[in-house]
Amino acid sequence: MAAFAPTELLPPPWQVFERIYDEISSGELVYHCMATLGRVITAFTLAMVIGIMIGLVMGLQKAIGRFFDPWLLLMLNLPALVIIILCYLWVGLNEVAAILAVTINKIPNVAVTLREGAKALDRDLLEMARCYRLSKRTTLTEVIWPQLTPFIAAAARSGLALVWKIVLVVELLGRSNGVGFQLHLYFQMFDITGILAYSIAFIVIIWVIEYAAVRPWEQHVNSWRKA
Amino acid sequence: MQISILHKAFQQKPVLGKIQFELNTGETTVLFGPSGCGKSTLLRLLAGLDIEFEGELTHRETRLGVVFQEPRLLPWRTVYQNVAMVAPDKSARIEQLLEETGLQNVAALEASKLSLGMARRVALARALIIEPEALILDEPFVSLDRERASQLRLLLLDIIERYKLKALLVTHDPYEAVQLAHQILVMGGTPSKLQQRIPINLSAAERRDNTLIAKVVNQFFDRPG
């Protein structure tokens, strides 16, 4: 067996888990995962808030939507790498540039999803709100928001997957900590066990976030649809 | 309450011509006519949802309870919340109203789980909670089975009499029109105008007599049955 799959190229699972254990014991793995997670959460939150606002304005104000449509298309199709490199060059090799790059990469996806959500708002219910002279605030929280939450959940779901991948690239290119940095380090040292250890550790974190937070929330906001 | 529409067009195409009438307290006016004759367009003007027309409405400040053809409830809210939302601080009256409209047992149910007939009742309760001076109803009995439609008509009859409302109801069903109306306004033509005004003078008891109503329907609408 060993002759076909030399352990340097494809280390057996127990070696990988042994490495995960070692890295946890030394505190390295927790430190780098936390650095990455911090960036993921910050960039994700920023992108969601800004993207939701842009998407809503574009969906509700037809003229603005038409004007910015080509720009949105451009941003959607601009390679992540280009944005990352430009951010590092223009802002500097620092944390702000890293977060900014990830946020800018993610905003167009959120905006597109929320634009569709705003377009799909039920006109009948909005008319009802007008007829019964509901306040702007009540209309927003009671009539509009519940219709948007499924779209926000969808954007959050696809967003999380995109953000953490881009964060790793950002770390690889210009940060001195985080999972991306560690992967780069082990790549240079040809340490496949280390690369797999960090990959698995991070996948586990994403699973936990998905099943503990994103899914339950998505189910909650969609419950009224399954009548 | 005076209603005077002179002209209404959609993309230069005239849909409504001269339509003038009055709504009186405790009386129901029925707008009657075939589908597509502009009844719903007229209701939208009266409800203030469309303000691009020539004419005059005297009820700009009047509280209107509007019951749309589709109930237009918030599906993610309960029956009680749907009613309470338009009148947040009248909890005692909400209970009473839900009972009057036969909704006391479903108050805690989500609106998305209601049948059409029940949802229409909620829409009616929602219109009543704002203590309207006038009630506007767009085909409130359409797509209900005979039994449910009949129950809902009787409920509406009771409510209009009890609260002394000015009611305006759109329908294309002659039976509904006769049972509820004090005056029937027949619409038709292009652009649609008032073609005929039929007064219906029936007592409260007579309105609950099915055979009598059927007779009156035949007399005015020349329909077998």
Coordinates of C-alpha atoms in Angstrom, one line a residue:
Chain A
M1 CA 0.0 0.0 0.0
A2 CA 2.7 2.4 1.1
A3 CA 4.4 2.1 -2.3
F4 CA 1.3 3.4 -4.1
A5 CA 0.4 6.1 -1.7
P6 CA 3.5 7.5 -0.1
T7 CA 2.5 9.0 3.3
E8 CA 3.9 12.5 2.4
L9 CA 1.4 12.9 -0.4
L10 CA -1.6 11.2 1.2
P11 CA -1.2 10.9 5.0
P12 CA -3.5 8.4 6.7
P13 CA -6.4 9.9 8.7
W14 CA -5.0 9.1 12.1
Q15 CA -1.9 11.2 11.3
V16 CA -4.1 14.1 10.4
F17 CA -6.2 13.7 13.5
E18 CA -3.0 13.4 15.6
R19 CA -1.9 16.7 14.0
I20 CA -5.2 18.4 14.8
Y21 CA -4.8 17.3 18.4
D22 CA -1.2 18.6 18.5
E23 CA -2.2 21.9 17.0
I24 CA -5.1 22.3 19.4
S25 CA -2.8 21.4 22.4
S26 CA -0.2 24.0 21.4
G27 CA -3.0 26.6 20.9
E28 CA -1.9 27.3 17.3
L29 CA -5.1 26.0 15.7
V30 CA -7.5 27.9 18.0
Y31 CA -5.5 31.1 17.5
H32 CA -5.5 30.9 13.7
C33 CA -9.1 29.7 13.4
M34 CA -10.2 32.5 15.7
A35 CA -8.4 35.0 13.5
T36 CA -10.1 33.7 10.4
L37 CA -13.5 33.5 12.1
G38 CA -13.2 37.1 13.2
R39 CA -12.6 38.2 9.6
V40 CA -15.4 36.0 8.3
I41 CA -17.9 37.4 10.8
T42 CA -16.8 41.1 10.3
A43 CA -16.8 40.9 6.5
F44 CA -20.0 38.9 6.4
T45 CA -21.9 41.3 8.7
L46 CA -20.7 44.3 6.7
A47 CA -21.5 42.8 3.4
M48 CA -25.0 41.7 4.5
V49 CA -25.9 45.1 5.9
I50 CA -24.6 47.1 2.9
G51 CA -25.8 44.6 0.4
I52 CA -29.3 44.5 1.8
M53 CA -29.6 48.3 1.6
I54 CA -28.3 48.5 -1.9
G55 CA -30.5 45.6 -3.0
L56 CA -33.6 47.2 -1.5
V57 CA -33.0 50.6 -3.0
M58 CA -32.3 49.0 -6.4
G59 CA -35.4 46.8 -6.2
L60 CA -37.8 49.5 -5.0
Q61 CA -36.6 52.5 -7.0
K62 CA -36.8 51.4 -10.6
A63 CA -34.7 54.3 -12.0
I64 CA -31.8 53.7 -9.5
G65 CA -32.0 50.0 -10.2
R66 CA -31.7 50.5 -14.0
F67 CA -28.8 52.9 -13.6
F68 CA -26.7 50.7 -11.3
D69 CA -27.5 47.4 -13.0
P70 CA -24.4 47.4 -15.3
W71 CA -22.2 48.3 -12.3
L72 CA -23.7 45.5 -10.2
L73 CA -23.1 43.1 -13.1
L74 CA -19.5 44.3 -13.3
M75 CA -18.9 43.8 -9.6
L76 CA -20.5 40.4 -9.7
N77 CA -18.1 39.2 -12.4
L78 CA -14.9 40.9 -11.3
P79 CA -12.6 38.1 -10.1
A80 CA -12.1 38.0 -6.3
L81 CA -8.4 38.0 -6.8
V82 CA -8.5 41.4 -8.6
I83 CA -10.4 43.0 -5.8
I84 CA -8.1 41.5 -3.2
I85 CA -4.9 42.7 -5.0
L86 CA -6.2 46.2 -5.6
C87 CA -7.4 46.5 -2.0
Y88 CA -3.9 45.5 -0.7
L89 CA -2.2 47.9 -3.2
W90 CA -4.5 50.9 -2.5
V91 CA -5.2 50.5 1.2
G92 CA -2.0 48.8 2.3
L93 CA -1.1 45.3 3.6
N94 CA -3.3 45.6 6.6
E95 CA -6.5 44.3 8.3
V96 CA -8.7 47.0 6.9
A97 CA -7.8 46.1 3.3
A98 CA -8.4 42.4 4.1
I99 CA -11.9 43.0 5.5
L100 CA -12.7 45.5 2.7
A101 CA -11.7 43.1 0.0
V102 CA -13.9 40.3 1.3
T103 CA -16.8 42.7 1.9
I104 CA -16.6 44.1 -1.6
N105 CA -16.5 40.6 -3.1
K106 CA -19.6 39.6 -1.2
I107 CA -21.8 42.8 -1.5
P108 CA -23.0 42.2 -5.1
N109 CA -24.4 38.7 -4.3
V110 CA -26.4 40.0 -1.4
A111 CA -27.6 43.0 -3.4
V112 CA -28.8 40.9 -6.3
T113 CA -30.7 38.5 -4.0
L114 CA -32.4 41.3 -2.1
R115 CA -33.2 43.2 -5.3
E116 CA -35.2 40.2 -6.4
G117 CA -36.8 40.1 -3.0
A118 CA -37.8 43.7 -3.2
K119 CA -39.3 43.1 -6.7
A120 CA -41.2 40.1 -5.4
L121 CA -42.9 42.1 -2.6
D122 CA -46.7 41.5 -2.5
R123 CA -48.3 44.7 -4.0
D124 CA -51.6 43.6 -2.6
L125 CA -50.4 43.6 0.9
L126 CA -48.7 47.0 0.4
E127 CA -52.0 48.4 -0.8
M128 CA -53.8 46.9 2.2
A129 CA -51.2 48.7 4.4
R130 CA -51.9 52.0 2.6
C131 CA -55.7 51.5 2.8
Y132 CA -55.6 50.9 6.6
R133 CA -53.1 53.8 7.0
L134 CA -50.5 51.7 8.7
S135 CA -47.5 53.8 9.8
K136 CA -44.3 53.5 7.7
R137 CA -42.6 51.7 10.7
T138 CA -45.4 49.2 11.0
T139 CA -45.5 48.6 7.2
L140 CA -41.8 48.0 7.3
T141 CA -41.6 45.7 10.3
E142 CA -45.0 43.9 9.8
V143 CA -45.6 43.8 6.1
I144 CA -42.2 44.2 4.2
W145 CA -39.6 42.6 6.5
P146 CA -41.3 39.1 6.9
Q147 CA -41.4 38.9 3.1
L148 CA -37.7 39.7 2.8
T149 CA -36.4 37.3 5.4
P150 CA -36.4 34.3 3.1
F151 CA -34.2 36.2 0.7
I152 CA -31.9 37.4 3.5
A153 CA -31.6 33.8 4.6
A154 CA -30.7 32.7 1.1
A155 CA -28.1 35.5 0.8
A156 CA -26.7 34.6 4.2
R157 CA -26.4 30.9 3.2
S158 CA -24.6 31.4 0.0
G159 CA -22.7 34.4 1.5
L160 CA -21.1 32.4 4.3
A161 CA -19.8 29.8 1.9
L162 CA -18.3 32.5 -0.4
V163 CA -16.9 34.7 2.4
W164 CA -14.9 32.1 4.2
K165 CA -13.3 30.9 0.9
I166 CA -12.3 34.5 0.0
V167 CA -11.0 35.1 3.6
L168 CA -8.6 32.3 3.2
V169 CA -7.2 33.7 -0.1
V170 CA -6.9 37.2 1.5
E171 CA -5.0 35.7 4.4
L172 CA -2.7 33.7 2.1
L173 CA -1.8 36.8 0.1
G174 CA -1.3 39.4 2.8
R175 CA -1.9 38.4 6.4
S176 CA 0.4 36.9 9.0
N177 CA -2.2 34.8 10.8
G178 CA -5.4 32.8 10.1
V179 CA -6.1 29.5 8.5
G180 CA -5.2 30.9 5.0
F181 CA -1.8 31.9 6.3
Q182 CA -1.2 28.5 7.9
L183 CA -2.2 26.7 4.7
H184 CA 0.3 28.9 2.8
L185 CA 3.0 28.1 5.3
Y186 CA 2.4 24.4 5.1
F187 CA 2.3 24.6 1.3
Q188 CA 5.8 26.0 1.3
M189 CA 7.0 23.4 3.7
F190 CA 5.2 20.7 1.6
D191 CA 3.4 19.6 4.8
I192 CA 0.2 17.9 3.5
T193 CA -0.8 16.6 7.0
G194 CA -0.8 20.2 8.2
I195 CA -2.9 21.4 5.3
L196 CA -5.5 18.7 5.8
A197 CA -5.6 19.3 9.5
Y198 CA -6.4 22.9 9.1
S199 CA -8.9 22.3 6.3
I200 CA -10.8 19.7 8.4
A201 CA -10.8 22.0 11.4
F202 CA -12.3 24.8 9.4
I203 CA -14.9 22.7 7.7
V204 CA -16.1 21.6 11.1
I205 CA -16.5 25.2 12.2
I206 CA -18.5 26.0 9.1
W207 CA -20.7 23.0 9.7
V208 CA -21.4 24.1 13.2
I209 CA -22.4 27.6 12.1
E210 CA -24.6 26.2 9.3
Y211 CA -26.5 23.7 11.5
A212 CA -26.6 25.7 14.7
A213 CA -27.5 29.1 13.3
V214 CA -28.2 29.4 9.6
R215 CA -30.5 26.4 9.1
P216 CA -32.7 26.9 12.2
W217 CA -33.2 30.6 11.3
E218 CA -34.0 29.8 7.7
Q219 CA -36.6 27.2 8.8
H220 CA -38.1 29.7 11.3
V221 CA -38.5 32.5 8.7
N222 CA -40.0 30.2 6.1
S223 CA -42.4 28.4 8.4
W224 CA -45.5 30.4 7.3
R225 CA -45.0 29.4 3.7
K226 CA -45.7 25.8 4.4
A227 CA -49.4 26.2 4.9
Chain B
M1 CA -71.2 60.6 0.9
Q2 CA -71.1 61.8 -2.6
I3 CA -69.3 60.0 -5.4
S4 CA -68.8 61.7 -8.7
I5 CA -66.4 60.2 -11.3
L6 CA -66.3 61.9 -14.6
H7 CA -63.5 60.2 -16.5
K8 CA -60.9 57.6 -15.9
A9 CA -58.4 56.3 -18.4
F10 CA -55.7 53.7 -18.5
Q11 CA -52.9 54.6 -20.9
Q12 CA -55.2 57.0 -22.9
K13 CA -57.9 54.3 -23.1
P14 CA -61.1 55.5 -21.3
V15 CA -62.4 52.9 -18.9
L16 CA -64.9 54.8 -16.8
G17 CA -67.3 57.5 -17.9
K18 CA -69.7 59.5 -15.9
I19 CA -70.6 57.7 -12.6
Q20 CA -72.4 59.6 -9.9
F21 CA -74.1 58.3 -6.8
E22 CA -74.5 58.7 -3.1
L23 CA -74.0 56.3 -0.2
N24 CA -76.5 56.6 2.6
T25 CA -76.2 55.5 6.3
G26 CA -77.4 52.0 7.0
E27 CA -77.9 51.3 3.3
T28 CA -76.0 49.1 0.9
T29 CA -75.3 50.1 -2.6
V30 CA -74.4 47.4 -5.0
L31 CA -72.4 47.9 -8.1
F32 CA -73.5 45.3 -10.5
G33 CA -72.2 44.4 -13.9
P34 CA -70.3 41.8 -15.9
S35 CA -66.6 41.1 -15.3
G36 CA -64.3 43.7 -16.7
C37 CA -66.8 46.5 -16.6
G38 CA -64.6 48.6 -14.4
K39 CA -66.2 47.8 -11.0
S40 CA -63.0 47.0 -9.3
T41 CA -61.3 50.1 -11.0
L42 CA -64.1 52.2 -9.5
L43 CA -63.5 50.7 -6.0
R44 CA -59.8 51.4 -6.2
L45 CA -60.6 55.1 -6.9
L46 CA -63.0 55.2 -3.9
A47 CA -60.5 53.4 -1.6
G48 CA -57.9 56.1 -2.5
L49 CA -55.5 53.5 -4.1
D50 CA -55.7 55.3 -7.5
I51 CA -55.9 59.0 -7.6
E52 CA -55.5 59.7 -11.3
F53 CA -59.0 60.5 -12.5
E54 CA -61.4 63.4 -13.2
G55 CA -64.1 63.9 -10.7
E56 CA -64.7 64.5 -7.1
L57 CA -65.0 62.4 -3.9
T58 CA -66.3 63.9 -0.7
H59 CA -65.0 61.2 1.6
R60 CA -61.3 62.0 1.6
E61 CA -61.2 62.1 5.4
T62 CA -63.8 59.4 6.0
R63 CA -62.7 56.1 7.7
L64 CA -63.1 53.4 5.1
G65 CA -63.1 49.7 5.9
V66 CA -62.0 48.0 2.7
V67 CA -62.5 44.3 2.1
F68 CA -60.6 43.2 -1.0
Q69 CA -61.5 40.3 -3.2
E70 CA -58.5 38.4 -2.0
P71 CA -58.5 38.6 1.8
R72 CA -55.0 40.2 1.9
L73 CA -54.1 39.0 5.3
L74 CA -50.6 38.8 6.6
P75 CA -50.0 35.0 6.3
W76 CA -47.3 35.0 9.0
R77 CA -49.6 36.5 11.6
T78 CA -52.5 35.0 13.6
V79 CA -56.1 36.0 13.0
Y80 CA -56.1 38.1 16.2
Q81 CA -52.9 39.9 15.2
N82 CA -54.2 40.6 11.7
V83 CA -57.1 42.4 13.2
A84 CA -55.2 44.0 16.0
M85 CA -52.6 45.4 13.6
V86 CA -54.8 48.0 12.1
A87 CA -56.2 49.1 15.5
P88 CA -53.5 48.3 18.1
D89 CA -55.3 49.5 21.3
K90 CA -58.9 48.1 21.2
S91 CA -58.3 44.7 22.6
A92 CA -61.7 44.4 24.3
R93 CA -63.5 45.2 21.0
I94 CA -61.3 42.8 19.0
E95 CA -62.5 39.9 21.1
Q96 CA -66.1 40.9 20.7
L97 CA -65.7 41.4 16.9
L98 CA -64.0 38.1 16.5
E99 CA -67.0 36.5 18.2
E100 CA -69.5 38.4 16.0
T101 CA -67.8 37.2 12.9
G102 CA -67.6 33.7 14.1
L103 CA -63.8 33.7 14.5
Q104 CA -63.4 33.2 18.3
N105 CA -62.2 29.6 17.9
V106 CA -59.5 30.4 15.3
A107 CA -58.2 33.6 16.9
A108 CA -54.8 32.1 17.6
L109 CA -54.5 30.3 14.2
E110 CA -52.0 31.6 11.6
A111 CA -53.8 33.3 8.7
S112 CA -52.0 31.1 6.2
K113 CA -53.9 28.1 7.6
L114 CA -57.4 29.5 7.1
S115 CA -59.8 28.5 4.4
L116 CA -60.9 31.2 2.0
G117 CA -64.3 31.6 3.7
M118 CA -62.6 32.1 7.1
A119 CA -60.0 34.4 5.7
R120 CA -62.8 36.6 4.2
R121 CA -64.3 36.8 7.7
V122 CA -61.0 38.0 9.1
A123 CA -60.8 40.6 6.4
L124 CA -64.3 41.7 7.3
A125 CA -63.4 41.9 11.0
R126 CA -60.3 43.9 10.2
A127 CA -62.4 46.3 8.2
L128 CA -64.8 46.7 11.1
I129 CA -62.2 47.2 13.9
I130 CA -61.3 50.6 12.6
E131 CA -65.0 51.6 13.2
P132 CA -65.5 52.7 9.6
E133 CA -68.2 55.1 8.4
A134 CA -68.3 53.2 5.1
L135 CA -67.5 49.7 4.2
I136 CA -66.3 48.9 0.7
L137 CA -66.4 45.2 -0.4
D138 CA -65.0 43.8 -3.6
E139 CA -66.8 40.6 -4.5
P140 CA -66.6 39.2 -1.0
F141 CA -68.5 36.0 -1.7
V142 CA -66.8 35.0 -5.0
S143 CA -65.3 31.4 -5.1
L144 CA -67.1 30.3 -2.0
D145 CA -69.4 27.3 -2.0
R146 CA -73.2 28.1 -1.8
E147 CA -73.5 27.3 1.9
R148 CA -70.5 29.5 3.0
A149 CA -71.5 32.3 0.7
S150 CA -75.0 32.3 2.1
Q151 CA -73.7 32.3 5.7
L152 CA -71.3 35.2 5.0
R153 CA -74.1 37.2 3.3
L154 CA -76.3 36.9 6.3
L155 CA -73.5 37.9 8.6
L156 CA -72.8 41.0 6.4
L157 CA -76.5 41.8 6.4
D158 CA -76.5 41.7 10.2
I159 CA -73.4 43.8 10.5
I160 CA -74.5 46.6 8.2
E161 CA -77.8 46.9 10.0
R162 CA -76.3 46.8 13.4
Y163 CA -73.5 49.3 12.8
K164 CA -75.5 51.5 10.5
L165 CA -72.8 51.5 7.9
K166 CA -72.8 53.0 4.5
A167 CA -71.8 49.9 2.4
L168 CA -70.7 49.6 -1.1
L169 CA -70.5 46.2 -2.6
V170 CA -69.3 44.9 -5.9
T171 CA -70.8 41.8 -7.4
H172 CA -71.9 40.1 -10.6
D173 CA -74.4 37.8 -8.9
P174 CA -78.0 39.0 -9.1
Y175 CA -79.1 37.1 -6.0
E176 CA -76.4 38.7 -3.9
A177 CA -77.3 42.1 -5.2
V178 CA -81.0 41.8 -4.4
Q179 CA -80.5 40.3 -1.0
L180 CA -78.1 43.0 0.2
A181 CA -78.9 46.1 -1.8
H182 CA -81.0 49.1 -1.1
Q183 CA -80.0 50.4 -4.5
I184 CA -78.4 48.4 -7.4
L185 CA -76.3 50.4 -9.8
V186 CA -75.9 48.6 -13.1
M187 CA -72.7 49.4 -14.8
G188 CA -71.8 48.7 -18.5
G189 CA -70.7 50.0 -21.8
T190 CA -67.3 51.3 -22.9
P191 CA -66.3 53.4 -21.2
S192 CA -68.3 52.1 -18.4
K193 CA -71.2 54.2 -17.1
L194 CA -74.1 53.9 -14.8
Q195 CA -76.8 52.4 -17.0
Q196 CA -79.6 51.9 -14.5
R197 CA -80.5 52.5 -10.9
I198 CA -82.7 49.9 -9.3
P199 CA -84.1 50.6 -5.8
I200 CA -84.7 47.5 -3.7
N201 CA -87.3 48.1 -1.0
L202 CA -87.2 45.0 1.2
S203 CA -87.6 44.8 4.9
A204 CA -85.0 43.2 7.1
A205 CA -87.1 40.1 7.4
E206 CA -87.8 39.9 3.7
R207 CA -84.0 40.0 3.0
R208 CA -83.7 36.7 4.9
D209 CA -86.5 35.0 2.9
N210 CA -84.8 33.0 0.1
T211 CA -88.0 32.4 -2.0
L212 CA -88.9 36.0 -2.0
I213 CA -85.5 37.2 -3.0
A214 CA -85.5 34.6 -5.9
K215 CA -88.8 36.1 -7.0
V216 CA -87.4 39.7 -7.0
V217 CA -84.3 38.5 -8.8
N218 CA -86.5 37.1 -11.6
Q219 CA -88.6 40.3 -11.8
F220 CA -85.6 42.5 -12.3
F221 CA -83.1 40.4 -14.1
D222 CA -85.3 38.2 -16.2
R223 CA -83.4 35.0 -15.4
P224 CA -84.8 31.5 -15.1
G225 CA -84.5 30.0 -11.6

